[in-house]
């Protein structure tokens, strides 16, 4: 399979064409924005947490390329029902994968479809957009804020 | 003489490369052009035969380096019809040339409340330097708006042409819309209220025969790498008296006349603005690039590109969901920025890369313009003297495949 | 491994040239060095295989260009032992690097009454930018004086190290006196009063193994063309936090994060300081030059030059009326500036040119220093990794002939 | 003969080794300075004019290379006894010669020895230093001044 086919795996294209969890969460606990200034794309995340800090609902809106849209779609499916800290672990695995590091493929689920992105340096930020925004939501929530006015940029990814 | 594009292509070693295993179709010359053999040979000759520091050497190779360096300046002066070589300052690129004016001329001449007039289609390089100047001086930035076709709406800008206006900075040709602007008429307007005009020729000079005296601009900035020259070399043209009246920009060797411990006097223009060891090889390489372009003829190049863009315009319009930005071919140079249905520009470019077709995706260093156009990113194909209609066909075919691949047309995956 | 100078010479095409029909003896590397084959091959490879604009391209050759460009940055970072590549900003030359600091750091941090401390041996490029800064801000310039041997008299400068002191700008090695300065100790002194230190490495880095972390400097400026690299590329090293805290210098493409009509936010260091299309080929060429130097080893190069300058020192002292400037070989790098009886430096250089020997004559962009030395111009022979003792012999023989020719020794004309 | 031999003709070397009219003119009508900033060399000229505007005496001091010193020495011999306007004509011929133009070789006398300088662009200013300084003396004198504080630079040569 070529690097290109690795990048655009069927799972990615599927999530891109039929994005999951689009929309808003009316009674959201935290709402945040993330952007990729390299291309101008943006994502808006809304999350509702239950009393145990578990993500009850998560929805996204915004625009972006197929990689970013698929990454967001898979992420929303994956973190729903988990805590922020569990989500953060997944996030770190994605980051490791983007840098070409080894990860536990089993644990990654559909996210493993993003592995091919690591071969395309300019697209890594596309894949990370969802996750850096997720991290912002976590930081805001833990600080007791609702995310109003909070915005993160993929340029702050090292 | 007919235009023999296949013969010209032989001059460009990189065009014989493959990309992702496919023949390379290079459609990103608006970002940077490829380099012909005579330019590469000149660089080689410089390093192998004349390499020495310029201006103060008494020995033969230093003298040769100096002569070639100053001859390149004269060649560039001739290319844009400057009154004399002293009006040509070598910089790193168009961006540095514009910054030089914003710092050296701007800091000395612009005051709080003065107006710098730009356009809504400017490249960041002809926008951010003026933002910084405005922050330093308290001057105000205004913008000539665009009409619905991506042309300057000069009537709507009439109100800015008054005695507050100090400078108009306008691109000769937009790197996104392709629009070729009526700079000569803007210049007449500006001069009528004693404002100066800087023309950003980064896209223009490589493609359109440019005559600074006929155009009557005060400053012109452009880059060698976009016109078959090496990277690392750009040009600021300025009227001699303006350059002579300006304080220096960078301080150091070569730009001085007499240096004392705490003060110095300056060399004449253009050396006053060339502090330190210049980009000698690159300036000489740019001279060779100019000679190469002159041999083909700017008018022939422009005609060739015009034919290409008309052909592309037609072919591209057959694609479902094709949406171009900017005016029709009659008023544009050899590039087309577009969106394709709701395919993302970066996905398009990535797919095309796989097909061997190099185009650019993004905001093309014109974020405010894209905001105005209501789109985060566009895809852009740009043509130069070496591109062919067959390459346009390859572009269109690749775009068709992209539509299929991402499932816009058929929602099924095709293999590539 | 022994130092095989004849084998190294094979790498430099220009050294096989003749000058005025005689074998070329190139003794002006302090002005600019010659370029080895691997550097020329890299430039060629760039233009023929990877030429594309960097950073925002999605297609393969743009990606290759970006990777090579950023790899060159990492190579340069390793060369001077920077903590990370982000501390390396590419400029045109050392001069621009120093001006960048004077403008971006200086304008933001220096106030009226502050002191910038230089030395009496600075090159115009490390003097004029500070004069301009002093004029803009009202800061005061002070100078570390020289002792009778052309060394810095640090004791006499003790009084300047107080809390008025904002920056010390000092050359690593003098391009006239050859003096290698105790920069690490000056830096400790300066840091003790919270002043920053910029080291002008234009002469140093090419010849002496340089470790910015051990030296502990805040800024270091140097030029590619003096260290086997192409013209048109220089380096500013700065501590990461300092660079991040500094406002930008030039505005334009690549250096921004988000641009709006009237304001913008900046990209991270180092890109914040690289506005517009960079000198891509030249940066990559500099990376190849660094690798070339590293392969030979800076210590081996320094030892070779040290042997050459000791030999030259001895031979030259046999000439009647020979008067060198600067300290003895123990404390100097590989160059000797001198006068010869009352023969004028320009006549010496002109005569030597006729003999195929390239040396420099003049004030070497250090007019105040020459004023201090009490001489308008000196002749300077400078050595690099490719020079030989046979070339020193050729220099001395040519100087002997010059003395005869101008009639200093015999007052009769000899034919040449 | 090589270009080099053209540059350093016997006449040049002779004037360089035995410069004529060095020194000062005690009762000078005009005293001026000229410099070549490229090398830092300087010349000081003192001239005494008679009532008819003829140069009765001229002396030089300063330092410079052989070309500049020979040029000064020849100049002082040549203009002595002439008017400023006559001297100015010679000056223009030298300038023409430096630019590679044709001149009346007969009328130039020993100055023709400077012809070879035109092949060496960096040395032209050496040859012109004396003459631009002479022109300054003329301008000062004609303006009724004695030259005090007046200084010309070869960089002002086009
Ligand atoms: C000590 C010193 N500093 C600065 C410079 C300036 O270098 P560049 O002309 O490459 O900017 C030089 C070069 O001559 C030098 O010798
Ligand atoms: C219209 C316009 N202006 C300015 C520039 C800046 O040119 P450079 O990056 O060579 O300085 C560009 C290049 O993209 C351009 O298209
Ligand atoms: S291109 Fe914008 S997120 Fe991928
Ligand atoms: S070198 Fe100074 S006058 Fe000739």
GROMACS .gro file of C-alpha atoms and ligand atoms in nm, chain B residues 53 275-277, chain C residues 30-31 93-96 98 123 125-126 171 173-175 200 202-203 223 225-226 365 380, ligand 1:
model
   42
  211UNK     CA    1   3.421   3.963  -0.209
  433UNK     CA    2   2.510   4.647   0.424
  434UNK     CA    3   2.757   4.363   0.457
  435UNK     CA    4   2.861   4.111   0.199
  604UNK     CA    5   3.882   3.654   0.577
  605UNK     CA    6   3.688   3.850   0.313
  667UNK     CA    7   2.486   3.757   0.642
  668UNK     CA    8   2.638   3.839   0.980
  669UNK     CA    9   2.562   4.205   0.919
  670UNK     CA   10   2.189   4.147   0.888
  672UNK     CA   11   2.350   4.202   1.403
  697UNK     CA   12   3.410   4.573   1.213
  699UNK     CA   13   2.902   4.570   1.079
  700UNK     CA   14   2.927   4.543   1.455
  745UNK     CA   15   3.399   4.017   1.795
  747UNK     CA   16   3.822   3.736   1.642
  748UNK     CA   17   3.940   4.062   1.486
  749UNK     CA   18   3.948   4.070   1.107
  774UNK     CA   19   3.026   3.872   1.624
  776UNK     CA   20   3.195   3.640   1.137
  777UNK     CA   21   3.566   3.567   1.167
  797UNK     CA   22   2.814   3.444   0.772
  799UNK     CA   23   3.025   3.276   0.278
  800UNK     CA   24   3.327   3.295   0.510
  939UNK     CA   25   3.573   4.784   0.725
  954UNK     CA   26   4.615   4.170   0.493
 1149LIG     C1   27   3.465   4.069   1.225
 1149LIG     C2   28   3.363   4.079   1.118
 1149LIG     N1   29   3.236   4.111   1.150
 1149LIG     C3   30   3.139   4.120   1.058
 1149LIG     C4   31   3.165   4.100   0.925
 1149LIG     C5   32   3.054   4.115   0.828
 1149LIG     O1   33   3.028   3.998   0.760
 1149LIG     P1   34   2.927   4.000   0.636
 1149LIG     O2   35   2.980   4.101   0.540
 1149LIG     O3   36   2.933   3.863   0.582
 1149LIG     O4   37   2.794   4.039   0.690
 1149LIG     C6   38   3.296   4.067   0.886
 1149LIG     C7   39   3.328   4.042   0.744
 1149LIG     O5   40   3.413   4.103   0.686
 1149LIG     C8   41   3.396   4.058   0.984
 1149LIG     O6   42   3.521   4.028   0.951
   0.00000   0.00000   0.00000
